[in-house]
Coordinates of C-alpha atoms in Angstrom, one line a residue:
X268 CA -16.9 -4.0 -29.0
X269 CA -19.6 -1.4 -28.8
X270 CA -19.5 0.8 -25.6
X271 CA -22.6 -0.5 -22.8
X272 CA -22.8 2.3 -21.6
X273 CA -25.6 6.0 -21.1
X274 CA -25.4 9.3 -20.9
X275 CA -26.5 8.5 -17.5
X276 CA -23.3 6.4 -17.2
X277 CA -20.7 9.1 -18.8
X278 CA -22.3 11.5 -16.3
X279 CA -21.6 9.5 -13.2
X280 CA -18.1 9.0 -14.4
X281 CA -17.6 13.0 -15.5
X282 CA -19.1 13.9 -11.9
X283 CA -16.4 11.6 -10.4
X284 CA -13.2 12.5 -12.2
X285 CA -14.3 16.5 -11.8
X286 CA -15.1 15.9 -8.1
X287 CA -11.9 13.4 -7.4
X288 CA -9.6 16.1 -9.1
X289 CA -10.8 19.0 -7.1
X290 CA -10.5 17.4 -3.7
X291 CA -6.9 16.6 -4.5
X292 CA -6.3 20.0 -5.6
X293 CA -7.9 21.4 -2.8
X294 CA -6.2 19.5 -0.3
X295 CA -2.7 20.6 -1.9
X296 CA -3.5 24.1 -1.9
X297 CA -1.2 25.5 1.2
X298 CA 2.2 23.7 -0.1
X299 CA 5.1 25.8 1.0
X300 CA 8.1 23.2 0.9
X301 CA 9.3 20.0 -0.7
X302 CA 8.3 18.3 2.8
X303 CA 4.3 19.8 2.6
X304 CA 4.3 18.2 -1.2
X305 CA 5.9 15.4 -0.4
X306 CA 5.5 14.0 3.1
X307 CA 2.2 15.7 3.5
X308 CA 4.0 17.6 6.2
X309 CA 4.6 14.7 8.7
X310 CA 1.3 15.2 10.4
X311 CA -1.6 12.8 8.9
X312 CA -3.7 10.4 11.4
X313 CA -4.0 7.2 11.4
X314 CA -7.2 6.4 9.5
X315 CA -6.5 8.3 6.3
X316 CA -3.0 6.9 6.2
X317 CA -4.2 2.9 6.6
X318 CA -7.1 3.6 3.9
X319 CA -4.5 5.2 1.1
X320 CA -2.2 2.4 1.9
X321 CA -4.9 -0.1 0.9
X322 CA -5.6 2.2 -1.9
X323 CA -2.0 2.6 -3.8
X324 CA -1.6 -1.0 -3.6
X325 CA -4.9 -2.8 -4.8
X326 CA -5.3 -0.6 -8.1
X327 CA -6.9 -1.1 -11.3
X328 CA -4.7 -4.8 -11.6
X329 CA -6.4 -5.9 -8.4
X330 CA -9.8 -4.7 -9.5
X331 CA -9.8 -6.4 -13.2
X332 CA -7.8 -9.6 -12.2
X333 CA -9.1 -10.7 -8.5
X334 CA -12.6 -11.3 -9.9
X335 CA -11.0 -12.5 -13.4
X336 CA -8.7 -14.8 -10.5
X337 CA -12.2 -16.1 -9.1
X338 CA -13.8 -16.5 -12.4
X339 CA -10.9 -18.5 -13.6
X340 CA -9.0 -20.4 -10.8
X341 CA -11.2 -20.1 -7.6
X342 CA -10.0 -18.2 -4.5
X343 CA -7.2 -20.3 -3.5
X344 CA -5.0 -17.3 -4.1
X345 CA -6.6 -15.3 -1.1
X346 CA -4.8 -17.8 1.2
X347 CA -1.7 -16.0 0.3
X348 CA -2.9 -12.4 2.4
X349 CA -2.6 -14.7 5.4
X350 CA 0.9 -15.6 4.8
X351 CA 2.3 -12.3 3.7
X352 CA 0.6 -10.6 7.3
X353 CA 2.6 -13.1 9.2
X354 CA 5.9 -11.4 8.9
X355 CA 4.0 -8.3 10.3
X356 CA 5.3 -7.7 13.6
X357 CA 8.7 -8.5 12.5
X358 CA 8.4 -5.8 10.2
X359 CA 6.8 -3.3 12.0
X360 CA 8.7 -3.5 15.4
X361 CA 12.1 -4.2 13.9
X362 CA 12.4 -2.6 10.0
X363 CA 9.6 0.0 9.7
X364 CA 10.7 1.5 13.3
X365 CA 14.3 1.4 12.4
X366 CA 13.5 3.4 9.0
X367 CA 11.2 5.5 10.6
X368 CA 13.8 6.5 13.3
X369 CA 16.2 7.7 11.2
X370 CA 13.8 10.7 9.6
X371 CA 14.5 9.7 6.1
X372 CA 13.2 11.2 3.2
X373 CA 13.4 7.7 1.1
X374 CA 14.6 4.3 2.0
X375 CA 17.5 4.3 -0.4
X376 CA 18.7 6.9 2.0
X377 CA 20.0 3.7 4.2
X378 CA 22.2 2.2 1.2
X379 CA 24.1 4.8 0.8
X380 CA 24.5 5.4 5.1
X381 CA 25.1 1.3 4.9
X382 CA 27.4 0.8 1.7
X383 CA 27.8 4.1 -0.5
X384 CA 26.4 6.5 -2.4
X385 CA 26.5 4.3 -5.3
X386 CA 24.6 1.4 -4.0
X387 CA 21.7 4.2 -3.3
X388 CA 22.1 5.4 -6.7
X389 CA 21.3 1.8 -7.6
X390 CA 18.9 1.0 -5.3
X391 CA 16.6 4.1 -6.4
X392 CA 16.8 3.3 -10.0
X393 CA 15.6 -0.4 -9.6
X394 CA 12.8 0.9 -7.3
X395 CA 12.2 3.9 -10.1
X396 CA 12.0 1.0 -12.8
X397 CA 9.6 -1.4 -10.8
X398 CA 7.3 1.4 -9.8
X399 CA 7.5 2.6 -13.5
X400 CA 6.4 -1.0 -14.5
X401 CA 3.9 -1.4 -12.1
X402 CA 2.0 1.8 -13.6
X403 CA 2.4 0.4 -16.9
X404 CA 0.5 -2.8 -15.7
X405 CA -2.2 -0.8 -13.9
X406 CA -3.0 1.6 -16.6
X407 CA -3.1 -1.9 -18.9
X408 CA -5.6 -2.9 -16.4
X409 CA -7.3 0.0 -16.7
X410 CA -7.8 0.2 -20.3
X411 CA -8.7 -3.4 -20.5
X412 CA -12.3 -2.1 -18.9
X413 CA -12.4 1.0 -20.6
X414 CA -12.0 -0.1 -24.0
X415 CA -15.5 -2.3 -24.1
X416 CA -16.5 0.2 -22.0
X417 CA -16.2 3.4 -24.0
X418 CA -15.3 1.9 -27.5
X419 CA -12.0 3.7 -27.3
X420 CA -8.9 1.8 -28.4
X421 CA -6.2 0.6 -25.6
X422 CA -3.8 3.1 -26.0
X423 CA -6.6 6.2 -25.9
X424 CA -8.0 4.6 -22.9
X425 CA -4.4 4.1 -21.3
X426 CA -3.4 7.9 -22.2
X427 CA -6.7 9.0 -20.9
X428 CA -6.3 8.2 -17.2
X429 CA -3.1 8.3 -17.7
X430 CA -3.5 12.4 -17.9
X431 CA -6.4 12.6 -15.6
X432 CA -4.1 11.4 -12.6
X433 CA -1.1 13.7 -13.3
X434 CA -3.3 16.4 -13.1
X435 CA -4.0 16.2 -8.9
X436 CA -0.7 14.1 -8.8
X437 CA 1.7 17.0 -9.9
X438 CA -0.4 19.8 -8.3
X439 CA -2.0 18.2 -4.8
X440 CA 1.0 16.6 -3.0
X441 CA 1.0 13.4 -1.3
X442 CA -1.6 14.9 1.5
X443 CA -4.3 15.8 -2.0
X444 CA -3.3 12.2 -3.0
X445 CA -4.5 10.9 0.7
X446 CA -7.5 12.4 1.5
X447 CA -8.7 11.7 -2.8
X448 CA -7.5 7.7 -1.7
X449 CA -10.0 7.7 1.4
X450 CA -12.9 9.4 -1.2
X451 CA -11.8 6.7 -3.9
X452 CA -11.9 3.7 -1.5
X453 CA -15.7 4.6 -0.8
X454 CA -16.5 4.1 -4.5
X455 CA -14.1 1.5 -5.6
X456 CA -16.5 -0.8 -2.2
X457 CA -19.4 0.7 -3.6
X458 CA -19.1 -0.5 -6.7
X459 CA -17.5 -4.0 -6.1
X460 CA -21.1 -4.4 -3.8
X461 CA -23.0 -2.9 -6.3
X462 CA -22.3 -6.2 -8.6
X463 CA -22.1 -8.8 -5.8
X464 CA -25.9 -7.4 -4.3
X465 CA -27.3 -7.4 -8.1
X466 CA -26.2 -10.9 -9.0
X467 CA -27.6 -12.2 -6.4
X468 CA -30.9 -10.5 -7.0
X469 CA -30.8 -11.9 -10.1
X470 CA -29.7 -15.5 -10.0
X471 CA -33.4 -17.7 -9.3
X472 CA -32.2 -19.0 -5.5
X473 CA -29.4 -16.2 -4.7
X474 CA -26.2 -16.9 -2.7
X475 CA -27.2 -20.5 -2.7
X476 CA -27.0 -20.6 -6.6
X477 CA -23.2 -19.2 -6.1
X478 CA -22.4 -21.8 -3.4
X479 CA -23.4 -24.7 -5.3
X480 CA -21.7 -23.6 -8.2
X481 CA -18.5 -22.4 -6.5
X482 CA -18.7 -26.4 -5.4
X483 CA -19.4 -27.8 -8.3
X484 CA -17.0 -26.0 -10.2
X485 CA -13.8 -26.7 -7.3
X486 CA -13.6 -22.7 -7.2
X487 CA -13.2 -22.5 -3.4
X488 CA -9.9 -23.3 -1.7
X489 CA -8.7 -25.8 -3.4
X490 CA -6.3 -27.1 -1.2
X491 CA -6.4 -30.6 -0.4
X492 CA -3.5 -33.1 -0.3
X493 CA -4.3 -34.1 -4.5
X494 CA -4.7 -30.4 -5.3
X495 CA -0.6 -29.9 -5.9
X496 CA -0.9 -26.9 -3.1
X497 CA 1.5 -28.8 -1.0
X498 CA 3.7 -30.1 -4.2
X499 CA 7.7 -29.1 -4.7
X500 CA 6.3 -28.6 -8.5
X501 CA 7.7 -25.2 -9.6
X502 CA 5.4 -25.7 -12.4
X503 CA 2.7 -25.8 -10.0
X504 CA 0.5 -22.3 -10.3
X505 CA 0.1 -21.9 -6.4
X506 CA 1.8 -23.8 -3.7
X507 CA 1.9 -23.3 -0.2
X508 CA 5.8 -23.5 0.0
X509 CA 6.7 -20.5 -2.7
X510 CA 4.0 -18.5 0.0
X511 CA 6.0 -19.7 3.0
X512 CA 9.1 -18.5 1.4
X513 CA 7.8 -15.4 0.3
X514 CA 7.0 -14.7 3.9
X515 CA 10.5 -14.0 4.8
X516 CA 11.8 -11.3 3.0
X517 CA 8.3 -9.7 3.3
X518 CA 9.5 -9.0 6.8
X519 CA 12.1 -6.2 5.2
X520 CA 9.1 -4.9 2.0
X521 CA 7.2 -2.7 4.4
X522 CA 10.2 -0.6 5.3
X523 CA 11.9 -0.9 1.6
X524 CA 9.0 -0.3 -0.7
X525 CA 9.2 3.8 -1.1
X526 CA 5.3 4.0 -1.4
X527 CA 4.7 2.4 1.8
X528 CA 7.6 4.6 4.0
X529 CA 6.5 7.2 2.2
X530 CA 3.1 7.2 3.5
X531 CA 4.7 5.8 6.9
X532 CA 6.9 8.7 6.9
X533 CA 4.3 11.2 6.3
X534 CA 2.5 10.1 9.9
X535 CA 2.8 12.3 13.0
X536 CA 4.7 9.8 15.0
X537 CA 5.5 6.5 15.7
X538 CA 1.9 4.9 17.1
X539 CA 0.6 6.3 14.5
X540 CA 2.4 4.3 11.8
X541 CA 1.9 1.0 13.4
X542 CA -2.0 1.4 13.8
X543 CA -2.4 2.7 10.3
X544 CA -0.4 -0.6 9.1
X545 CA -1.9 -2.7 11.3
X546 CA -5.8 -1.7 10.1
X547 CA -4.2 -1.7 6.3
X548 CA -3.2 -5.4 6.7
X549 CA -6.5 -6.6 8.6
X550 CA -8.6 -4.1 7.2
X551 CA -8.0 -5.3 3.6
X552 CA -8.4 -9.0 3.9
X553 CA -12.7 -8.5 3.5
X554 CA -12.3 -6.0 1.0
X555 CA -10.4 -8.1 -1.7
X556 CA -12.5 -11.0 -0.3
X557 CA -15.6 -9.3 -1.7
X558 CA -13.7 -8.8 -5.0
X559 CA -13.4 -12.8 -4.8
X560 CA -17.3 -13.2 -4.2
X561 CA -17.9 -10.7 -7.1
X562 CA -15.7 -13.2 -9.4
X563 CA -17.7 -16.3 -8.1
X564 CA -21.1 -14.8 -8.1
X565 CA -20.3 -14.0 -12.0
X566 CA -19.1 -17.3 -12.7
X567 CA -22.8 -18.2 -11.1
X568 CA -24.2 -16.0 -13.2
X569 CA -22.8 -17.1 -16.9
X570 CA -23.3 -21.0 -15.7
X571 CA -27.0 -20.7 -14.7
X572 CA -28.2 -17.3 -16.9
X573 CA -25.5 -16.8 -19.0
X574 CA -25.8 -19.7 -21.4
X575 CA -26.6 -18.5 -25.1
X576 CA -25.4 -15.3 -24.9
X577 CA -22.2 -13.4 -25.8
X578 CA -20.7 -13.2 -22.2
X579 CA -20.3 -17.2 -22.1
X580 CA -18.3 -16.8 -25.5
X581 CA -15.4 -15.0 -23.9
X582 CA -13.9 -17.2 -22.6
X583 CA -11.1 -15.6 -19.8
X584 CA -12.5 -13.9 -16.5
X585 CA -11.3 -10.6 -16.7
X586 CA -13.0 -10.0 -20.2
X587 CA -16.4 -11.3 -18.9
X588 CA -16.1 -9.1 -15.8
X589 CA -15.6 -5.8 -17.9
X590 CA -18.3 -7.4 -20.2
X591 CA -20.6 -7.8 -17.7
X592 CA -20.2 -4.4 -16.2
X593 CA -20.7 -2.8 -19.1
X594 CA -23.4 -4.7 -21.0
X595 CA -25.3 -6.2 -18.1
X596 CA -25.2 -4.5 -15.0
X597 CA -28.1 -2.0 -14.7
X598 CA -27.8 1.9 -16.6
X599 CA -26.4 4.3 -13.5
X600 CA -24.8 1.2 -12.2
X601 CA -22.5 0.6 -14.9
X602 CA -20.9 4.4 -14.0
X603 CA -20.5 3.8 -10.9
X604 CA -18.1 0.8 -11.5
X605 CA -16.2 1.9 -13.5
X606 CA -16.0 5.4 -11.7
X607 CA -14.5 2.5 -9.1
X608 CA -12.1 1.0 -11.6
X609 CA -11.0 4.9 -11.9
X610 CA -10.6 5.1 -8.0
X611 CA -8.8 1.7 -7.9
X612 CA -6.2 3.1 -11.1
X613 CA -5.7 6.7 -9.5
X614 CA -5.3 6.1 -6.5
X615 CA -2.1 3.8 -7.7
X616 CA -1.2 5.9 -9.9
X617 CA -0.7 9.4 -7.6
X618 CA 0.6 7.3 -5.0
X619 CA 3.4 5.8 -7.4
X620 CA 3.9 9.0 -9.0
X621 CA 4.3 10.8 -5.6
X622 CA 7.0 8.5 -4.4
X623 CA 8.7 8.7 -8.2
X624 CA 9.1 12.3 -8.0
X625 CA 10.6 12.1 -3.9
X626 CA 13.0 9.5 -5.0
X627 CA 14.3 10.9 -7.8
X628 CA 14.1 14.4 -6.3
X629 CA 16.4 13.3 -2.9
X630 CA 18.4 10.4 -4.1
X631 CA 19.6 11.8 -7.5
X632 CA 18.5 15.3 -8.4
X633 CA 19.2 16.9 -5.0
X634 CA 22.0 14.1 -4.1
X635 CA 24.0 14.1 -7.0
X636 CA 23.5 17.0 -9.6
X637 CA 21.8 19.9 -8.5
X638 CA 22.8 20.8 -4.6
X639 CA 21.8 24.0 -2.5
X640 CA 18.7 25.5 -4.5
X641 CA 16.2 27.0 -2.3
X642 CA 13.1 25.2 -1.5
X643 CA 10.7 26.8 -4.2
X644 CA 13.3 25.2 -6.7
X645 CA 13.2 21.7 -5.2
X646 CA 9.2 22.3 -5.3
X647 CA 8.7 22.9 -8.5
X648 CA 11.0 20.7 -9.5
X649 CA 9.1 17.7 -7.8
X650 CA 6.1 18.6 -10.0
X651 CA 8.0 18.5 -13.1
X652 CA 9.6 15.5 -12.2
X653 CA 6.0 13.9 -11.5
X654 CA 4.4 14.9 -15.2
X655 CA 7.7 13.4 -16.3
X656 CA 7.3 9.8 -14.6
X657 CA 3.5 9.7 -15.7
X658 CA 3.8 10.6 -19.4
X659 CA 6.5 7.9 -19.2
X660 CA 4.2 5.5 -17.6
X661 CA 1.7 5.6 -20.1
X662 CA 4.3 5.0 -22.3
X663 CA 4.7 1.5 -21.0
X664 CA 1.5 0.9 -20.3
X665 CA 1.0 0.6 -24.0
X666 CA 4.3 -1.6 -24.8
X667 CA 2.8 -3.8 -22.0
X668 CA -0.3 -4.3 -23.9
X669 CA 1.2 -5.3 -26.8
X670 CA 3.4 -8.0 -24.4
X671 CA 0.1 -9.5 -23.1
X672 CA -1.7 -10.0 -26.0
X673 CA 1.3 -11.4 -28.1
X674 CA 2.1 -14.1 -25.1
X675 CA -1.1 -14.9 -23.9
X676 CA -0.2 -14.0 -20.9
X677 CA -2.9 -13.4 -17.4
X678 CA -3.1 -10.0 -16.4
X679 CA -2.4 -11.0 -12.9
X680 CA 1.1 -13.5 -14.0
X681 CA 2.7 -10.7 -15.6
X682 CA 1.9 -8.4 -13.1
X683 CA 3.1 -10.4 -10.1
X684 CA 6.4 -11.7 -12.3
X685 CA 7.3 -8.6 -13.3
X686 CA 6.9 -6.9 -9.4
X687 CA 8.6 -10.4 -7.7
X688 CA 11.9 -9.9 -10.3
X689 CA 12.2 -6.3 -9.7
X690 CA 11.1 -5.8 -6.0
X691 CA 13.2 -8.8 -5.3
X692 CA 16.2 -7.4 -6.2
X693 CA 15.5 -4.4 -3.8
X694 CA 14.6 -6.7 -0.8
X695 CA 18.1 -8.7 -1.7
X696 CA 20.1 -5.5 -1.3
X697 CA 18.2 -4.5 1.6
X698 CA 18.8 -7.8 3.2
X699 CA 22.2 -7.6 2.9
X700 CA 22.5 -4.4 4.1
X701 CA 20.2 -5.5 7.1
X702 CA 21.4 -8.7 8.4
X703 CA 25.0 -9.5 6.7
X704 CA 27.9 -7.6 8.7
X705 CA 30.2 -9.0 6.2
X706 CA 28.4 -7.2 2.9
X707 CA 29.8 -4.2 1.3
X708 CA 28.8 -2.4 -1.9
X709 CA 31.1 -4.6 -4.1
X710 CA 28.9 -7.4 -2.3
X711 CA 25.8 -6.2 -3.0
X712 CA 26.5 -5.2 -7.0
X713 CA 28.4 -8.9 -7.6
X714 CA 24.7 -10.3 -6.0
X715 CA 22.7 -8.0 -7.8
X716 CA 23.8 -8.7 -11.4
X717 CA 24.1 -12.6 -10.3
X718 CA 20.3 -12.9 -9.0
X719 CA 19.2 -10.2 -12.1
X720 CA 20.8 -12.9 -14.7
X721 CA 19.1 -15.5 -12.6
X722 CA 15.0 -14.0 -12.4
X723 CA 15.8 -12.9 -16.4
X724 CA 17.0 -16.8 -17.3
X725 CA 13.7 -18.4 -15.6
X726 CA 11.6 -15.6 -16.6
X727 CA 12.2 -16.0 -20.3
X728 CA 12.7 -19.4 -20.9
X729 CA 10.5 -21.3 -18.0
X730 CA 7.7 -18.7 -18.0
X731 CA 7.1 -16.6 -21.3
X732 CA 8.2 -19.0 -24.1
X733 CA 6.8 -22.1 -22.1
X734 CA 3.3 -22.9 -22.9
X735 CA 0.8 -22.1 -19.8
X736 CA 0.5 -25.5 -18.0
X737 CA 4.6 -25.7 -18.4
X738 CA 5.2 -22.3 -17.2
X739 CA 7.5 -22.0 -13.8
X740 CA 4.5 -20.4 -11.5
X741 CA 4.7 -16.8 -11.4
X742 CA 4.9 -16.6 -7.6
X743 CA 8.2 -18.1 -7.4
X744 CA 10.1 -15.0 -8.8
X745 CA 9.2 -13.1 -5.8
X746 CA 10.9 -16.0 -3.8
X747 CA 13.9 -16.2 -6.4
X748 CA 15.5 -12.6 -7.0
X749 CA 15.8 -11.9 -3.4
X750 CA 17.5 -15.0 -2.6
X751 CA 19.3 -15.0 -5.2
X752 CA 20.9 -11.6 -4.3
X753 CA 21.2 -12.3 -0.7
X754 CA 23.0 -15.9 -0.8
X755 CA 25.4 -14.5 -4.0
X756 CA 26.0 -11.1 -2.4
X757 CA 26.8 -13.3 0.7
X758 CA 29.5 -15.4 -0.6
X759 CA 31.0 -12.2 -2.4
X760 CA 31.3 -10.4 0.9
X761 CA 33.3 -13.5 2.3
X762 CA 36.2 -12.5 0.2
X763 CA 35.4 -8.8 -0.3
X764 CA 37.4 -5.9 1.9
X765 CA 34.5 -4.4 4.8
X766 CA 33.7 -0.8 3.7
X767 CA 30.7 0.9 4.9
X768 CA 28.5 0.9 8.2
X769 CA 28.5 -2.1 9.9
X770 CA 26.4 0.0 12.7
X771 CA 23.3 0.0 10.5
X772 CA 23.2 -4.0 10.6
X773 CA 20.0 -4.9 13.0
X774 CA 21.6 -8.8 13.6
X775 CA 23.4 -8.0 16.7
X776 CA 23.7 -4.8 16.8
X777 CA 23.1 -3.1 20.5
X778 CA 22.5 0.0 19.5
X779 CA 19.5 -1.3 17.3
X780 CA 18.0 -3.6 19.7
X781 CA 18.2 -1.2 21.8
X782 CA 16.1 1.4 19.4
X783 CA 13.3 -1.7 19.1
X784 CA 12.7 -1.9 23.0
X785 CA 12.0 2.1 23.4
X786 CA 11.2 5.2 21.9
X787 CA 15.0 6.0 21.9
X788 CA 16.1 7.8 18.6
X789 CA 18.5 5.9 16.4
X790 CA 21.6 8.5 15.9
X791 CA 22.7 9.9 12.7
X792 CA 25.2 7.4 11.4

């Protein structure tokens, strides 16, 4: 497809990328130690912390597929923000303050104080392959824009941003990678209200037009008692149980996921961490709603104006999105959305990359192979270690191109099965570790390679060669591996000899209820 857009576009985007990359250099200038590069120093506020939390996990998936989401399905799937905050006090009062007690440098840090230095090991590499995979995805997302965009093939477009994101990534630390989140979040709203304001301008009777339509169409919350939302149909795309379910082990994800306790981490204290977590959780929910709107406003649009013309021949909403941006929306415009999608894409991608490069740095570089070096080592290191992880990224981005266009598979289902396998696993082990006195390491490997044989049986033969209204619904993978794990590792640790410590187990444990009630520090077990 021939690229929509000007000279006046490519300048808006240069101008973006130039200005993005030198505030993230700029920021990174005064690194001194592994803990300046990495954790930003432990002294951001609040505000800069809750908006790059936002930032590192919407990314280019959320910015291609939650309008494609609307276009296609409706916005059913925003219900699930609701149930994934409930679990939020549990998390942040019991997990996240436990983790951020201890001073760790990564959560895999807790395995090994828990079970052993091999279960850390472990734990770090699953996490290392997830976040690895979830890059892939996003620079897929990416280049799914960029290539109607531009008129440059996928795998330019994913090596492209790709590079452009190393580059601040590798040289600006996590506090660069902040403060170019908070500049990125500006545009990547911009934009998203750019499109919403111009449809509307455009459609003969406005927001009423996208109403009626949203009606018409059953594009709203489709939720009623015949809608199969409150179905046992595993089948079923979205139900109300597999969010309920999901719920639970999101309790644990806060503290568990390296991105987010890394940016926890890198807070001045305590308060700090809650409030930028609380304003990241309620703060998002009318951000991606507008990204919803945006999705219903173009459906609107290709009903009512659209009709005729090449956008209402493409059929899925995530190409008539990129279409429209880039063939419709007005000349200026056009830049400034996809300088958006770029904001969305980096901002995952120096976030990812940041907590790649700590994880591999503490728990296997600095852990296991290479001990005592002086700081300037480690710090260099950690920058080598980051160009490593991104080339590798784009890498995957690429093979997972060629997955989604041989399967005919939604952007947002493979993104969402591939995280709720892999990030379930991690939650499993971490739940085991957390609230089973009777697990050990042998425990949590035996329910490991049980739940991993599990997720890989449904997610080969119920959800990629099933055809899409027989596919097992993507959501309940999430639900599956770290259940899977926890009940198997469970019954292994019944007959299993106790070895690690039991002291780091929060069910029942007085000297971690104790921790919750006060600003007591949790000693070095």
């Amino acid at each position: 497809m021939e690229s929509g857009l000007t000279w006046v576009d490519n300048l808006v985007i240069i101008i973006y990328l130039a200005g993005i990359i030198f505030l993230g250099l700029w920021q990174g200038r005064r690194q001194k130690n592994t803990e300046d590069f990495l954790l930003a120093g432990r002294s951001m506020k609040w505000w800069p912390i809750a908006i790059s939390m936002f930032a590192a996990f919407f990314s280019s998936i959320s910015y291609v597929a939650i309008p494609g989401e609307a276009y296609n399905y409706g916005t059913t799937m925003f219900i699930a923000m609701f149930f994934l905050a409930l679990p939020l006090p549990v998390a942040l009062m019991v997990f996240l303050k436990l983790f951020y007690k201890l001073k760790l440098w990564t959560a895999y840090e807790y395995l090994e104080k828990r079970f052993s230095v091999k279960i850390r090991i472990l734990g770090s590499s699953i996490f290392l392959v997830t976040k690895c995979v979830y890059l892939g995805v996003a620079l897929y997302a990416t280049a799914l824009m960029l290539e109607p965009a531009l008129g440059w093939s996928m795998a330019f477009s994913i090596s492209l941003v790709g590079v452009a994101g190393l580059i601040y990534a590798a040289f600006g630390g996590l506090k660069g990678v902040i403060w170019t989140d908070v500049a990125q979040f500006v545009v990547l709203v911009g934009g998203v209200l750019a499109i919403i304001v111009f449809i509307w301008l455009k459609l003969p009777n406005g927001a009423a037009d996208i109403w009626n339509t949203t009606v018409e169409t059953r594009h709203g919350f489709n939720i009623g008692w015949n809608s199969g939302f409150w179905d046992w149909d595993f089948s079923q795309r979205i139900t109300v149980w597999a969010w309920l379910i999901a719920a639970i082990p999101h309790c644990i994800s806060p503290a568990t996921d390296q991105v987010n306790l890394q940016l926890c981490l890198s807070c001045k204290d305590l308060k700090t961490v809650f409030k930028a977590s609380i304003w990241q959780t309620l703060g998002g929910w009318p951000v991606v709603f507008l990204f919803y709107i945006a999705g219903l406003g173009l459906l609107a649009y290709v009903r009512i104006l659209g009709q005729g013309t090449p956008i209402a021949e493409l059929g899925k909403g995530d190409k008539v999105y990129t279409y429209f941006v880039t063939h419709i929306m007005p000349v200026g415009l056009r830049g400034l959305i996809v300088a958006g999608l770029l904001a969305a894409v980096m901002s995952t991608i120096v976030s990812v990359l940041n907590s790649l490069a700590t994880v591999t740095l503490k728990d296997i570089y600095q852990r296991a192979l290479v001990l005592n070096k002086p700081e300037a080592h480690y710090l260099l290191v950690s920058k080598i270690l980051t160009l490593c992880w991104g080339f590798l990224a784009v890498g995957l981005g690429i093979g997972i191109a060629v997955i989604c266009n041989k399967f005919d598979v939604p952007l947002l289902e493979i993104s969402n099965t591939c995280l709720g396998i892999f990030s379930g696993l991690l939650l499993g082990i971490f739940s085991l570790g957390l609230l089973n006195f009777k697990a050990n390491s042998t425990s949590a490997v035996i329910g490991f390679i049980g739940a991993l044989i599990i997720t890989f049986y449904f997610a080969i033969f119920h959800f990629l060669l099933k055809a899409p209204g027989e596919r097992m619904s993507f959501l309940w993978f999430a639900v599956l591996a770290p259940f899977s794990v926890f009940i198997i590792g469970s019954i292994a640790g019944l007959f299993a000899r106790s070895t690690g410590s039991r002291k780091l187990v929060v069910w029942g444990n007085k000297l971690i209820k104790q921790s919750m009630l006060d600003d007591s520090p949790v000693e070095d077990i």
